[in-house]
Coordinates of C-alpha atoms and ligand atoms in Angstrom, one line a residue:
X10 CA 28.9 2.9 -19.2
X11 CA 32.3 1.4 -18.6
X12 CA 32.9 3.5 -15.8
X13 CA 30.2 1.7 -13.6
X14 CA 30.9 -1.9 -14.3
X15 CA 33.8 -1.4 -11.8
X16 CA 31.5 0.0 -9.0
X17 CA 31.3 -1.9 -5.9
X18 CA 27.2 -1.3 -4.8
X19 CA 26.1 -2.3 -1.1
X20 CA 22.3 -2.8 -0.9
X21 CA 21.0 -2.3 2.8
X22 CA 17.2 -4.3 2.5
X23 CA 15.8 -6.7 0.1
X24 CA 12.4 -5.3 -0.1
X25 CA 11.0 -3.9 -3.3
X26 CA 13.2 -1.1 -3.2
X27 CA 16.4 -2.9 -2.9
X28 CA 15.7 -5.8 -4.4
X29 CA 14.6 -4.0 -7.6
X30 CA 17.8 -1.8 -7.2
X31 CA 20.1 -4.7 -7.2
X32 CA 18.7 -6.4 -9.7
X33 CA 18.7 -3.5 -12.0
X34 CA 22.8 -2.4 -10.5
X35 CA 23.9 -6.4 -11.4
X36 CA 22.1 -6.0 -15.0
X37 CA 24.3 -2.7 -15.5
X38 CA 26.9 -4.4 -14.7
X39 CA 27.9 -3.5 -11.2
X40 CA 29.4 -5.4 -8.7
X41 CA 26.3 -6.0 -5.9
X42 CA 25.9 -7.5 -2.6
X43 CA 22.3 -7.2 -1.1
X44 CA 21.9 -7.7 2.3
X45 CA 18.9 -8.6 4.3
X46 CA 17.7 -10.3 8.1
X47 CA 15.6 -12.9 6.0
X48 CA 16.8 -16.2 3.9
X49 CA 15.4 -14.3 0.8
X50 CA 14.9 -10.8 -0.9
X51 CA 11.1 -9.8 -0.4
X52 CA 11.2 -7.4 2.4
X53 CA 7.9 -6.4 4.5
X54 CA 5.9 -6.5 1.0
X55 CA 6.2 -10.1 0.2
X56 CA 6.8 -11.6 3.8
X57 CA 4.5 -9.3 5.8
X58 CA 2.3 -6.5 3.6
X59 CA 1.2 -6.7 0.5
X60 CA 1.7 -10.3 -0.6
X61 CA -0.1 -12.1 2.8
X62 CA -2.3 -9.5 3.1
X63 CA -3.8 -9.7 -0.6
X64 CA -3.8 -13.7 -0.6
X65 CA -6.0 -13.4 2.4
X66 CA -8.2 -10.9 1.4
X67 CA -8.4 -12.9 -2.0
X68 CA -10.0 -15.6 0.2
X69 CA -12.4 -12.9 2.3
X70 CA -13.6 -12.1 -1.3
X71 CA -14.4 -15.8 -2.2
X72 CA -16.7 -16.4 0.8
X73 CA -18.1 -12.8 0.6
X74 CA -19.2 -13.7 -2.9
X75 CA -20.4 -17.1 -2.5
X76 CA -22.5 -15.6 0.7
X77 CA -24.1 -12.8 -1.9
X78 CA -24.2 -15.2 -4.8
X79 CA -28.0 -16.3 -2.6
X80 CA -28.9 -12.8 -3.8
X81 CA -28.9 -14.2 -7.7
X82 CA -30.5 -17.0 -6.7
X83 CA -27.4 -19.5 -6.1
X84 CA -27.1 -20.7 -2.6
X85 CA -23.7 -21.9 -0.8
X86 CA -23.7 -23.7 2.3
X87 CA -21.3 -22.0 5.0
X88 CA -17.9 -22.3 4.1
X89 CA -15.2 -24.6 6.4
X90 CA -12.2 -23.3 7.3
X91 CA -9.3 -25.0 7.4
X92 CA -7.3 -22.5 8.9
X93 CA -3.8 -24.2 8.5
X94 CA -4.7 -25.3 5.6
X95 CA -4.8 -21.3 4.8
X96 CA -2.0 -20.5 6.5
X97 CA 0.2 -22.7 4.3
X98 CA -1.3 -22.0 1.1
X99 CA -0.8 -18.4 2.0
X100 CA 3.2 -19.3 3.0
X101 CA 3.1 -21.3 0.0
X102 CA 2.6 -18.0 -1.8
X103 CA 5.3 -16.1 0.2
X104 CA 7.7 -18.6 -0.5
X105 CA 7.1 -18.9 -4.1
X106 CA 7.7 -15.9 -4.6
X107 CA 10.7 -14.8 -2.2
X108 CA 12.1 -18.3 -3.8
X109 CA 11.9 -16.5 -6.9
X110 CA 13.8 -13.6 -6.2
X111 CA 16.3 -15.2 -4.6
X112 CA 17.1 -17.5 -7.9
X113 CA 17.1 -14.5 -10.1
X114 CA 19.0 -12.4 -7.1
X115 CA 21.9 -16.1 -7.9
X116 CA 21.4 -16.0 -11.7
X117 CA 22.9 -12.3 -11.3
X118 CA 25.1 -13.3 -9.7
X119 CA 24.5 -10.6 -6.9
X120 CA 26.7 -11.6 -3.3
X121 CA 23.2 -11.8 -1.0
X122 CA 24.0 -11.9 2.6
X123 CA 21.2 -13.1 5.1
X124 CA 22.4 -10.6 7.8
X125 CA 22.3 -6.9 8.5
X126 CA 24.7 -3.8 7.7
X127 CA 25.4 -1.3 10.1
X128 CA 27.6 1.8 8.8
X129 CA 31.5 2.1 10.1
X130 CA 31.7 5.0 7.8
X131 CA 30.4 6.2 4.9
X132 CA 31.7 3.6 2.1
X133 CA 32.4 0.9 4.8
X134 CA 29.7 -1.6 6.0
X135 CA 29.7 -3.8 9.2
X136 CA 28.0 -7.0 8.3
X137 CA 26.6 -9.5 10.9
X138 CA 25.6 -12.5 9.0
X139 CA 23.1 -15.0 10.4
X140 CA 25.0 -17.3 11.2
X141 CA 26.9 -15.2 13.3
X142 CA 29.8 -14.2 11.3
X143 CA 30.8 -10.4 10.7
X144 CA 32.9 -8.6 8.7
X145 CA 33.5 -5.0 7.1
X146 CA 33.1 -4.3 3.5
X147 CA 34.1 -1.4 1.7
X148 CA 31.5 -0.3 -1.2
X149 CA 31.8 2.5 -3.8
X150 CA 28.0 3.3 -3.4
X151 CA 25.9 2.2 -0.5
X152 CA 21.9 2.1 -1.3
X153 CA 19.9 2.6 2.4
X154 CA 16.5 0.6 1.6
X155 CA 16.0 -0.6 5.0
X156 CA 11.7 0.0 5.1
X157 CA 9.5 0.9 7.7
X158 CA 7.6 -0.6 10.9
X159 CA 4.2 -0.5 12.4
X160 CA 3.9 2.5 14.4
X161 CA 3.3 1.5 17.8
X162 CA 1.3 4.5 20.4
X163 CA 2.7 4.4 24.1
X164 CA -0.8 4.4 25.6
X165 CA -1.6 1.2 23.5
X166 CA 1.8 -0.6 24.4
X167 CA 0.6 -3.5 25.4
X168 CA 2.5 -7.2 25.8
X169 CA -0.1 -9.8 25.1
X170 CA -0.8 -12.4 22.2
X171 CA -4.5 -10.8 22.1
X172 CA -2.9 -6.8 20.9
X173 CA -2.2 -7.6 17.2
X174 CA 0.0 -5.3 14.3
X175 CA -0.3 -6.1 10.8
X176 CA 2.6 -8.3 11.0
X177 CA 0.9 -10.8 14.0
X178 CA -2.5 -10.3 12.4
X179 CA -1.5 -11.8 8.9
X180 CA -0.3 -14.8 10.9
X181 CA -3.7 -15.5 11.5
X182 CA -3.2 -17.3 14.6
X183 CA -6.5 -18.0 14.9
X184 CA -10.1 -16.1 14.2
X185 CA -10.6 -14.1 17.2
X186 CA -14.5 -13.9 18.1
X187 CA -14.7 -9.9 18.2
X188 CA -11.6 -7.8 16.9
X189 CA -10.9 -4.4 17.5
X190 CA -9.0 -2.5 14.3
X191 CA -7.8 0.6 16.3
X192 CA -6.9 2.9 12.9
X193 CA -9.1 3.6 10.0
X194 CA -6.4 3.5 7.8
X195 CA -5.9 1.4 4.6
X196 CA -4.1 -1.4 6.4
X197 CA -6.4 -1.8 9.2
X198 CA -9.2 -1.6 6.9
X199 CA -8.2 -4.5 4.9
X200 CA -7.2 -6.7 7.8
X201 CA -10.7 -6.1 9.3
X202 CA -12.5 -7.3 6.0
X203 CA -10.5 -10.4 6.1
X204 CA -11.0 -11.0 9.6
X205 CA -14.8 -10.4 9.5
X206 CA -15.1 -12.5 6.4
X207 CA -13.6 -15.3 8.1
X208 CA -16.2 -14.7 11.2
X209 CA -14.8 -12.8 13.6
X210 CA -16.9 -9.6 14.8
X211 CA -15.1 -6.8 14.0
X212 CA -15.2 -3.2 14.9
X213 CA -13.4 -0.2 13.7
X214 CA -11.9 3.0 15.7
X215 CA -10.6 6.3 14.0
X216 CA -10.0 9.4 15.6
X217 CA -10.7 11.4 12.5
X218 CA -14.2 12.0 11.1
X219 CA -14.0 9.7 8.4
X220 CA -11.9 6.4 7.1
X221 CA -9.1 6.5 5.3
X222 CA -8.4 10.2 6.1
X223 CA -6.9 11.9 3.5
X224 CA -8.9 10.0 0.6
X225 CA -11.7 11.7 -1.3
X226 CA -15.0 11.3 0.7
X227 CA -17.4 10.3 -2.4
X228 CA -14.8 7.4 -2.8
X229 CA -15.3 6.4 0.4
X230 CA -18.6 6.6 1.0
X231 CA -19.5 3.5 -0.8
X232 CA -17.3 1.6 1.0
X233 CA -18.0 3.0 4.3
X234 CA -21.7 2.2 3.6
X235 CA -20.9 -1.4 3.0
X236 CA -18.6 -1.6 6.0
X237 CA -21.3 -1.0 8.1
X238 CA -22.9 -4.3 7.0
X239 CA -19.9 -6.2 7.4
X240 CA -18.7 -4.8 10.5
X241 CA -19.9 -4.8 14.0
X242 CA -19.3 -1.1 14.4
X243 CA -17.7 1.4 13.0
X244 CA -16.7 4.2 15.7
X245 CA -15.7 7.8 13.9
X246 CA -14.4 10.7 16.4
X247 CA -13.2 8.2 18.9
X248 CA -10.1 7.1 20.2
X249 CA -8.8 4.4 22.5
X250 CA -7.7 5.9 25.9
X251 CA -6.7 3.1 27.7
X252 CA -5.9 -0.8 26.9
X253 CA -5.7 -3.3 29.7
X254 CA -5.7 -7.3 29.4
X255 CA -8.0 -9.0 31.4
X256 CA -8.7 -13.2 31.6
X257 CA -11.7 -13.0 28.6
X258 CA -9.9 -10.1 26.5
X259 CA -8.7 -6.8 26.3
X260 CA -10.5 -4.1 27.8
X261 CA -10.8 -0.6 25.7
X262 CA -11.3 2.5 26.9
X263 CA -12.7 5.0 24.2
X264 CA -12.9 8.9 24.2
X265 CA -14.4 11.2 22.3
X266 CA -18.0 13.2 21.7
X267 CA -19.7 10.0 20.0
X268 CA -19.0 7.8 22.4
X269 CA -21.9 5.2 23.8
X270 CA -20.2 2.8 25.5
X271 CA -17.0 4.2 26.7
X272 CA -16.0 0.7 27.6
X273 CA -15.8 -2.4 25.7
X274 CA -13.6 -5.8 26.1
X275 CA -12.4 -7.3 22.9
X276 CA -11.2 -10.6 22.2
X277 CA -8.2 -9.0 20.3
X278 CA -7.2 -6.1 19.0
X279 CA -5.3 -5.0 16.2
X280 CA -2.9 -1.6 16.1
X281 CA -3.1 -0.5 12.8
X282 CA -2.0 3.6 13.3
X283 CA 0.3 4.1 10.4
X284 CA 4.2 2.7 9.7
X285 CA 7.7 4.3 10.8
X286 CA 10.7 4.2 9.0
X287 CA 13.4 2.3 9.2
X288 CA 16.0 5.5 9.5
X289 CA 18.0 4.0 13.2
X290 CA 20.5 1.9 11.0
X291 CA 23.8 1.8 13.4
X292 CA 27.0 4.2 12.4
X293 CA 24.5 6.2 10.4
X294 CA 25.6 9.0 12.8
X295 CA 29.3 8.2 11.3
X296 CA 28.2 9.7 8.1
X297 CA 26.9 12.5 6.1
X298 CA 23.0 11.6 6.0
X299 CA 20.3 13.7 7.5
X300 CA 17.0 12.6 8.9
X301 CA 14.1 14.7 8.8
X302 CA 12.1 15.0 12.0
X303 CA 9.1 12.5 11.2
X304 CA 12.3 9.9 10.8
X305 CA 12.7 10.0 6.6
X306 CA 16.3 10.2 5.4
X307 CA 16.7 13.1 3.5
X308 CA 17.0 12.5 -0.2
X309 CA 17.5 15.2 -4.1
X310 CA 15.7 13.3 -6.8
X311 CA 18.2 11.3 -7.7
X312 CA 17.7 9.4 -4.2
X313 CA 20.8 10.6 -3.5
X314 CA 21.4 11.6 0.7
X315 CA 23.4 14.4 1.7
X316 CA 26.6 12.0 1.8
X317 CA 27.5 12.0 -1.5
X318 CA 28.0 7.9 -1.8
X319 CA 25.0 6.9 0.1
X320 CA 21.3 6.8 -1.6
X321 CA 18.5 6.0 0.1
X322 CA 15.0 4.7 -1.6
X323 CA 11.4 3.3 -0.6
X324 CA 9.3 3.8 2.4
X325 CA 12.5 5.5 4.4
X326 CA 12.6 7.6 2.3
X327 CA 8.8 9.7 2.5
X328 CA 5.7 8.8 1.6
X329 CA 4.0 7.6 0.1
X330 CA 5.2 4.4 1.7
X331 CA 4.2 1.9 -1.3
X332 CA 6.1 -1.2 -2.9
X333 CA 6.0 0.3 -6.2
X334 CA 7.1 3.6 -5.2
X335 CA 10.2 2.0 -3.7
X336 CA 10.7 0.0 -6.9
X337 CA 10.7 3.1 -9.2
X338 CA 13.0 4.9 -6.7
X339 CA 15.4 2.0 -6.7
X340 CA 15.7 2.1 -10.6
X341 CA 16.1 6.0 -10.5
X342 CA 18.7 5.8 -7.7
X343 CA 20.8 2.8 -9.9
X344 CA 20.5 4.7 -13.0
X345 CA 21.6 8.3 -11.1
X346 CA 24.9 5.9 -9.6
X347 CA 25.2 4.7 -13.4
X348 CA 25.7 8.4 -14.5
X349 CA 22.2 8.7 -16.5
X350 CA 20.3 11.8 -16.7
X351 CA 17.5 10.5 -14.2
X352 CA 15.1 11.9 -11.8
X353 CA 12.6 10.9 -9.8
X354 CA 9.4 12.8 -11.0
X355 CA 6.7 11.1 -11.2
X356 CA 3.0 12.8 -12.4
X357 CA 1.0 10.3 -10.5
X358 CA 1.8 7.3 -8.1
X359 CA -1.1 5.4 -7.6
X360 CA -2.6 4.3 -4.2
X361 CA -5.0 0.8 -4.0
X362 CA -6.6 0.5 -1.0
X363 CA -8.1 -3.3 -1.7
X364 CA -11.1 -3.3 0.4
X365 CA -14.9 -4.6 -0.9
X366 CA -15.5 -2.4 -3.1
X367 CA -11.9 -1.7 -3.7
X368 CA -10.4 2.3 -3.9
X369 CA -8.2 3.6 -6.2
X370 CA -6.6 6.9 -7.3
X371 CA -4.0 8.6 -9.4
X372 CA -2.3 12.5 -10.0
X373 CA -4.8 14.8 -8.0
X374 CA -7.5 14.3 -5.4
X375 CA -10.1 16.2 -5.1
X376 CA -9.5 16.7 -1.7
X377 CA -5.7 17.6 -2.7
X378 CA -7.4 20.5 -5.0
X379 CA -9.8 21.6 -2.5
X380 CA -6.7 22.5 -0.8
X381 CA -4.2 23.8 -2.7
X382 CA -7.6 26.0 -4.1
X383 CA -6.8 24.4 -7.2
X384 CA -9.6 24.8 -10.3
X385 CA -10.4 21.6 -11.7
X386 CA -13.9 20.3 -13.6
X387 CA -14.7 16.7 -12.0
X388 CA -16.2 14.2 -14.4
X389 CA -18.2 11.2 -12.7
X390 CA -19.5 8.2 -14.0
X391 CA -21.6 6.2 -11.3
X392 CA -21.6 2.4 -11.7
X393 CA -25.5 2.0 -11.6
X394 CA -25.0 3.3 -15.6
X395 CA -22.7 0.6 -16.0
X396 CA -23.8 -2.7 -17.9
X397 CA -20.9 -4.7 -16.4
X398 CA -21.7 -3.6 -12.9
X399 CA -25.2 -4.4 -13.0
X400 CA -23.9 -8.4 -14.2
X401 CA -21.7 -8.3 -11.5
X402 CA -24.1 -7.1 -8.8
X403 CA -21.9 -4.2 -8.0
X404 CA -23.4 -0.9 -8.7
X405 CA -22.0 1.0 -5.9
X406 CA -19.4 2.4 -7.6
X407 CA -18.3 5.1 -9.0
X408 CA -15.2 6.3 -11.5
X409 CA -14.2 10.3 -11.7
X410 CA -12.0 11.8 -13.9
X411 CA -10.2 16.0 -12.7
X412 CA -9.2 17.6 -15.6
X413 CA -7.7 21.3 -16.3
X414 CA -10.2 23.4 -17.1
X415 CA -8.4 25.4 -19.9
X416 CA -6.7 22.5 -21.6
X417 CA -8.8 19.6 -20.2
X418 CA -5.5 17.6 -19.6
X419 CA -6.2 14.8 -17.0
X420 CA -5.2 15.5 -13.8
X421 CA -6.4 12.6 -11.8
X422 CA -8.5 9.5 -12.1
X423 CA -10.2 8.1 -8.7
X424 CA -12.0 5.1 -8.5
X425 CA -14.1 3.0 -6.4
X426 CA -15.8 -0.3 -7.3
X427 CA -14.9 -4.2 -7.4
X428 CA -11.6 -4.4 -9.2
X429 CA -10.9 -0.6 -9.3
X430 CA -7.1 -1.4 -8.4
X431 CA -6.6 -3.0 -11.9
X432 CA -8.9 -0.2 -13.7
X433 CA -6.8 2.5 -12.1
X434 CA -3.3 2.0 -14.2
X435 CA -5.5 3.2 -17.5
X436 CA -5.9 6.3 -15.5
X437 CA -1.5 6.9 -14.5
X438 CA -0.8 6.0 -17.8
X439 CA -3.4 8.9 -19.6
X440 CA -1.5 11.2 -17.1
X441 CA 2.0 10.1 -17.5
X442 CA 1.2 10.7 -21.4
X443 CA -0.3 13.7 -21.1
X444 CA -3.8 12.7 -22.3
X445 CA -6.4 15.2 -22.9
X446 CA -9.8 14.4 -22.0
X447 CA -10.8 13.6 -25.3
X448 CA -8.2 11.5 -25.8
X449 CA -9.5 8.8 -23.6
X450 CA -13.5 9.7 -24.7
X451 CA -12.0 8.6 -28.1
X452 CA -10.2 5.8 -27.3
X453 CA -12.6 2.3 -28.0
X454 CA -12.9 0.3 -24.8
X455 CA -13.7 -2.9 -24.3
X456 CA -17.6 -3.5 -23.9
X457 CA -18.9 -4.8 -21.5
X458 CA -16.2 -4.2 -19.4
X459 CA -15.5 -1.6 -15.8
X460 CA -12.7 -0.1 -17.9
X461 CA -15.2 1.7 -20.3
X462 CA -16.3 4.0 -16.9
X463 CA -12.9 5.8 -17.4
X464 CA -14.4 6.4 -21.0
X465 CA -17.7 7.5 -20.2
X466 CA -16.5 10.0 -17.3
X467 CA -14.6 11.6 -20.0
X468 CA -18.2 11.8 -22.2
X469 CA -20.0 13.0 -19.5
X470 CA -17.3 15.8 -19.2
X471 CA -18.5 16.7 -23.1
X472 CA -21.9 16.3 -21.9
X473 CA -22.0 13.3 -25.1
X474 CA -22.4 9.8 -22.4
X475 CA -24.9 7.8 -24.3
X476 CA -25.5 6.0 -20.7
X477 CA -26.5 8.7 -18.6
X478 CA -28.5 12.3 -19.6
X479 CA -26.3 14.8 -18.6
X480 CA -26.5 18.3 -19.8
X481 CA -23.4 19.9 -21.8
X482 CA -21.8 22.0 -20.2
X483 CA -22.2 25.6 -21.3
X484 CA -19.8 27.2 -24.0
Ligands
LIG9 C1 -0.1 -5.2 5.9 C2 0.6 -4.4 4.8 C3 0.0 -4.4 3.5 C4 0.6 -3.7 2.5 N1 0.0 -3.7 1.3 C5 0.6 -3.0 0.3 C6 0.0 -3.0 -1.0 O1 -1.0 -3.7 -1.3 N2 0.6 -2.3 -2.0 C7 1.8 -1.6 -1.8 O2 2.3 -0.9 -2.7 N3 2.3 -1.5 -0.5 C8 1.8 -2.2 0.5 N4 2.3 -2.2 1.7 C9 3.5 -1.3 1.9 C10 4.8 -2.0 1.4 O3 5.0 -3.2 2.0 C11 6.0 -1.1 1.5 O4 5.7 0.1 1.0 C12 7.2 -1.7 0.9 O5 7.5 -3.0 1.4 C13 8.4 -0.8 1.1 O6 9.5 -1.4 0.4 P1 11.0 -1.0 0.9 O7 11.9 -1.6 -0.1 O8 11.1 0.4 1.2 O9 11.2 -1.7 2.3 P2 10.7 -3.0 3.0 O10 9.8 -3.9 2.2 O11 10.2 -2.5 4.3 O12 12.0 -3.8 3.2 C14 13.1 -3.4 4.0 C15 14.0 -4.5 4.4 O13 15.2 -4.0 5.0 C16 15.5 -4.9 6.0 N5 16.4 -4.1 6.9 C17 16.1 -3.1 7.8 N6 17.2 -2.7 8.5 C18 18.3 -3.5 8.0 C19 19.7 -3.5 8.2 N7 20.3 -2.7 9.1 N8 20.4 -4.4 7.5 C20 19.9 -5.2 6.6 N9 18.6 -5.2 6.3 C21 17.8 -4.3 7.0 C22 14.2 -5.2 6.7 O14 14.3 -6.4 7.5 C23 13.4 -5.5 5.4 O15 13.5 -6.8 5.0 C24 1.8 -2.9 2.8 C25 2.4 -2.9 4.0 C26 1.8 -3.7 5.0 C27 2.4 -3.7 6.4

């Protein structure tokens, strides 16, 4: 590997994409400056996505429990929010962590400027440091891991503390007495449960038929259902015409066949319509790289662009825009610069959505199958069979297995249920190895545990579950 200890490697972004790649670059060897806006490498996971987000919703799950726990027979007075008492512990958590990275980012001795990079050319980067400071570096390799942003619709443009994105929610101001989540998508669906566990009335908007479009429906309907009890309303078919601020709120207009009460004023509302990538770096147009028309730089599978020294990784790069995509990318791009025989292939990804009851698949959807008129046999398990979901209350769920028909090779695993984003990495693994349904019917689980639904979809695929009659299927 001796020819890469010399490289020079520029890292634009410190999320989980860059970070992981310049950690990985310094522990080849390489030479690595990271650069990044904020004091520490973290990126919109830790500062403003999936760290905040997850220590609040950790929170919405405490006082949803100790609400239901009355249902057992143990009764909770209403909690008491300290609510900046929250907001530091959940800072606390953010700093921990970026803390973290920034010690092992020092203990590899990687040069991290708090700044940003803008391109002179294609190995030469214009760095404005925050403390207002610039100067040009030239770099054998420059890795582009610059993110996304919350996509923002002209007609709901609207300059007021009370019109909320993901980033303003998770600041959690305050608690808002009704909230408006306009997008059915995973990140305004999590956001609304924390909101309405902490008391705010919340009510949902998606243009689509259903939530979280693109998910399987029988994953969704469980969720859905118990939506409805936590939220004020859940509006399908609809979307928002019109904001406009006014001195008690916002006022919404809605649109579409369902609609009762075509308007409504909200306390606040949240923008939660999907994320844009990061692609408008300055000088980018001095170089080589080519953006596709939704914004995503264009990249082989080695992560490498169309200029032959620049990679690009993470969410702008494609979806789908997840931390641990980014992270894998990262490595794969590293090892490509390295000169190792790498490519970026995975069989499965896996998507969390962390609601109440959580979501979770891996390798093919249904809904994916359906489309591509793909034959698959589906294998489901429902949670009311399940010992350890009757002691935990939670029977609504459900865990399904698609396999190949003529080799009965798992081809995905979906899941939905409380905890169903830990369960779910049993599932990539079985397809990353190549498991055969009977692998994981053979393969001893835990009892009484939610991992043994993965093992008794794959008996009632055998028609052998000793939990639930189902017929064999015929020879
Ligand atoms: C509310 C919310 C919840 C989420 N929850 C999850 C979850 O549970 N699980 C999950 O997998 N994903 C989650 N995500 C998505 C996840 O945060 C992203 O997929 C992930 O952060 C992408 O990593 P990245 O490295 O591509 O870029 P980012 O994390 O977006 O980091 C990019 C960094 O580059 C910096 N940058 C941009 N331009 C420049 C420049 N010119 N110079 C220097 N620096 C620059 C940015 O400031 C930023 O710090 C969530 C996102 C949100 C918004």
């Amino acid at each position: 590997m001796t020819e890469t200890t010399n490289l020079h490697i520029a890292v634009i972004g410190g999320g989980p994409g860059g970070y992981a790649a310049a950690f990985l670059a310094a522990d080849l060897g390489m030479k690595v400056t990271l650069i990044d806006p904020e004091l520490n490498p973290g990126g919109v996971c830790l500062y403003r996505g999936c760290i905040p987000s997850k220590a609040l919703l950790h929170v919405a799950k405490l006082i949803t429990e100790s609400r239901d726990a009355k249902n057992l027979g143990v009764e909770f007075s209403e909690p008491k929010l300290d609510l900046p008492r929250l907001r530091s512990w959940k800072e606390g958590v953010i700093k921990k962590l970026t803390g973290g990275l920034g010690q092992l980012s020092k203990q590899r001795k990687i040069e991290y400027i708090q700044g940003k990079a803008a391109f002179e050319n294609s190995t030469i980067l214009r760095i404005s440091r925050a403390d207002g400071s610039g100067d040009s570096i030239s770099f054998d390799r420059i890795i582009i891991a610059t993110g996304s942003r919350p996509a923002i619709i002209p007609s709901l443009r609207l300059d007021s503390p009370r019109m909320m994105d993901s980033t303003s929610a998770l600041d959690l101001n305050d608690v808002p007495s009704s909230l408006l989540v306009i997008g059915g998508g995973y990140i305004g669906l999590e956001l609304g449960t924390v909101y309405a566990a902490l008391g705010s009335k919340v009510s949902v908007v998606e243009m689509l038929p259903g939530l979280l479009p693109g998910a399987d429906r029988d994953l969704v309907l469980p969720l859905h259902k118990r939506m409805e009890k936590i939220f004020a309303s859940i509006l399908l078919n609809t979307t928002v015409a019109s904001v406009k601020e006014e001195t008690n709120g916002i006022r919404v207009t809605f649109e579409g066949p369902e609609v009762k009460e075509r308007e409504k004023v909200f306390d606040k509302a949240l923008v939660s319509v999907g994320r844009k990538p990061n692609y408008e770096i300055p000088g980018l147009d001095e170089t080589k790289v080519k953006v596709d028309q939704r914004g995503f730089i264009q990249v082989n599978k080695q992560l490498q662009t169309t200029d032959p020294s620049i990679y690009a990784i993470g969410d702008v790069v494609g979806e789908p825009m997840l931390a641990h995509k980014a992270s894998h990318e990262g490595r794969t791009a590293v090892e490509a610069i390295a000169g190792h025989k790498v490519a970026f292939e995975p069989n499965s990804i896996p998507a969390v959505v962390f609601t109440d009851p959580e979501i979770a698949w891996c390798g093919l959807t249904e809904t994916q199958a359906q489309r591509e008129n793909r034959e698959v046999k589906v294998a489901r398990f429902p949670w009311v069979a399940s010992g350890r979901a009757l002691t935990l209350d939670r029977t609504e769920g459900l865990t399904k297995l698609l396999l190949d028909p003529q080799t009965e090779r798992v081809l995905g695993v979906a899941i939905v249920g409380a905890g169903a984003g830990e369960l779910i990495a049993e599932g990539v693994l079985a397809i990353e190895m190549g498991a055969l349904a009977q692998d994981i019917a053979l393969t001893i689980h835990p009892h009484p545990t939610l991992s043994e639904t993965i093992m008794q979809s794959a008996e009632v695929f055998f028609g052998t579950s000793t939990d639930l009659y189902r017929p064999k299927p015929a020879p």
